[in-house]
């Protein structure tokens, strides 16, 4: 009964809800537990329909530019729900580390080429900074 009461109360606060079923890109690292403290950036890209294979092919080459500091946590794409959506999850020690790591990628030969070929595939993009809960294996 307590759970049913909770669900009823929660439904009064819930304005909308969306679900996605995601698959992991085969070329990306499998998410592993991490020592912290870290912050996480979830970058979401909504792609133009029909461009997922091109996106994946470019990122299969580009991921090597972002492995140096172990910042690449996971890369996923939607299978059910809103389609042609990609999520990249990155780990950084702090916002300063994020800035330094991202700037370092631009100094690597070939990174700019990846950006050049993937930006035209994007309809919208979003970045969220997240702090893990104490119970999360990603610290």
mmCIF file of C-alpha atoms in Angstrom, residues 29-117:
data_model
loop_
_atom_site.group_PDB
_atom_site.id
_atom_site.type_symbol
_atom_site.label_atom_id
_atom_site.label_comp_id
_atom_site.label_asym_id
_atom_site.label_seq_id
_atom_site.Cartn_x
_atom_site.Cartn_y
_atom_site.Cartn_z
ATOM 1 C CA UNK A 29 34.848 1.900 -24.090
ATOM 2 C CA UNK A 30 32.463 -0.132 -21.994
ATOM 3 C CA UNK A 31 31.551 1.957 -18.936
ATOM 4 C CA UNK A 32 33.620 0.847 -15.937
ATOM 5 C CA UNK A 33 33.477 1.863 -12.269
ATOM 6 C CA UNK A 34 35.733 4.875 -11.629
ATOM 7 C CA UNK A 35 37.514 6.333 -8.669
ATOM 8 C CA UNK A 36 36.577 9.900 -7.936
ATOM 9 C CA UNK A 37 35.929 12.553 -7.404
ATOM 10 C CA UNK A 38 34.769 13.218 -10.963
ATOM 11 C CA UNK A 39 32.135 15.231 -12.699
ATOM 12 C CA UNK A 40 30.432 13.842 -15.785
ATOM 13 C CA UNK A 41 29.341 15.507 -18.969
ATOM 14 C CA UNK A 42 26.488 13.971 -20.916
ATOM 15 C CA UNK A 43 26.509 15.312 -24.456
ATOM 16 C CA UNK A 44 23.387 14.551 -26.466
ATOM 17 C CA UNK A 45 23.269 14.925 -30.229
ATOM 18 C CA UNK A 46 20.074 14.668 -32.246
ATOM 19 C CA UNK A 47 21.151 13.719 -35.740
ATOM 20 C CA UNK A 48 19.539 14.173 -39.102
ATOM 21 C CA UNK A 49 17.682 10.995 -40.139
ATOM 22 C CA UNK A 50 19.855 8.645 -42.163
ATOM 23 C CA UNK A 51 23.182 9.853 -40.730
ATOM 24 C CA UNK A 52 23.830 7.360 -37.898
ATOM 25 C CA UNK A 53 26.218 5.157 -39.905
ATOM 26 C CA UNK A 54 28.242 8.174 -41.038
ATOM 27 C CA UNK A 55 28.357 9.472 -37.433
ATOM 28 C CA UNK A 56 29.522 6.086 -36.153
ATOM 29 C CA UNK A 57 32.183 5.734 -38.840
ATOM 30 C CA UNK A 58 33.630 9.164 -38.019
ATOM 31 C CA UNK A 59 33.596 8.563 -34.272
ATOM 32 C CA UNK A 60 35.192 5.122 -34.635
ATOM 33 C CA UNK A 61 38.246 7.036 -35.910
ATOM 34 C CA UNK A 62 37.877 10.096 -33.667
ATOM 35 C CA UNK A 63 37.564 8.359 -30.285
ATOM 36 C CA UNK A 64 41.345 7.830 -30.210
ATOM 37 C CA UNK A 65 41.773 11.607 -29.799
ATOM 38 C CA UNK A 66 39.785 11.539 -26.570
ATOM 39 C CA UNK A 67 41.301 8.515 -24.772
ATOM 40 C CA UNK A 68 44.453 10.104 -23.367
ATOM 41 C CA UNK A 69 43.018 11.117 -19.993
ATOM 42 C CA UNK A 70 40.565 8.212 -19.752
ATOM 43 C CA UNK A 71 37.728 10.713 -20.119
ATOM 44 C CA UNK A 72 35.631 8.629 -22.534
ATOM 45 C CA UNK A 73 33.097 6.729 -20.426
ATOM 46 C CA UNK A 74 30.501 5.565 -22.950
ATOM 47 C CA UNK A 75 28.864 6.226 -26.291
ATOM 48 C CA UNK A 76 25.290 5.162 -27.004
ATOM 49 C CA UNK A 77 22.626 5.521 -29.677
ATOM 50 C CA UNK A 78 18.860 5.162 -29.521
ATOM 51 C CA UNK A 79 17.066 2.072 -30.745
ATOM 52 C CA UNK A 80 13.609 2.727 -29.301
ATOM 53 C CA UNK A 81 12.114 6.100 -28.470
ATOM 54 C CA UNK A 82 13.329 9.179 -30.289
ATOM 55 C CA UNK A 83 15.587 7.851 -33.042
ATOM 56 C CA UNK A 84 18.882 9.252 -34.363
ATOM 57 C CA UNK A 85 19.892 10.347 -30.872
ATOM 58 C CA UNK A 86 23.465 9.854 -29.662
ATOM 59 C CA UNK A 87 24.746 10.220 -26.103
ATOM 60 C CA UNK A 88 28.420 10.582 -25.185
ATOM 61 C CA UNK A 89 29.395 10.364 -21.522
ATOM 62 C CA UNK A 90 32.713 11.914 -20.433
ATOM 63 C CA UNK A 91 34.461 11.988 -17.042
ATOM 64 C CA UNK A 92 36.575 14.886 -15.779
ATOM 65 C CA UNK A 93 38.141 15.729 -12.429
ATOM 66 C CA UNK A 94 36.483 19.165 -12.499
ATOM 67 C CA UNK A 95 35.378 21.888 -14.933
ATOM 68 C CA UNK A 96 38.947 23.128 -15.347
ATOM 69 C CA UNK A 97 40.075 19.627 -16.328
ATOM 70 C CA UNK A 98 37.177 19.470 -18.792
ATOM 71 C CA UNK A 99 38.301 22.696 -20.455
ATOM 72 C CA UNK A 100 41.949 21.610 -20.628
ATOM 73 C CA UNK A 101 41.099 18.168 -22.006
ATOM 74 C CA UNK A 102 38.763 19.545 -24.658
ATOM 75 C CA UNK A 103 41.301 22.204 -25.689
ATOM 76 C CA UNK A 104 44.026 19.547 -25.931
ATOM 77 C CA UNK A 105 41.881 17.582 -28.404
ATOM 78 C CA UNK A 106 41.876 20.597 -30.740
ATOM 79 C CA UNK A 107 45.678 20.606 -30.761
ATOM 80 C CA UNK A 108 45.787 17.012 -32.007
ATOM 81 C CA UNK A 109 46.126 16.606 -35.733
ATOM 82 C CA UNK A 110 42.909 15.089 -37.115
ATOM 83 C CA UNK A 111 40.466 16.147 -34.397
ATOM 84 C CA UNK A 112 39.351 19.193 -36.392
ATOM 85 C CA UNK A 113 38.647 16.928 -39.341
ATOM 86 C CA UNK A 114 36.326 14.783 -37.209
ATOM 87 C CA UNK A 115 34.423 17.874 -36.118
ATOM 88 C CA UNK A 116 34.271 19.140 -39.702
ATOM 89 C CA UNK A 117 32.596 15.925 -40.905
#
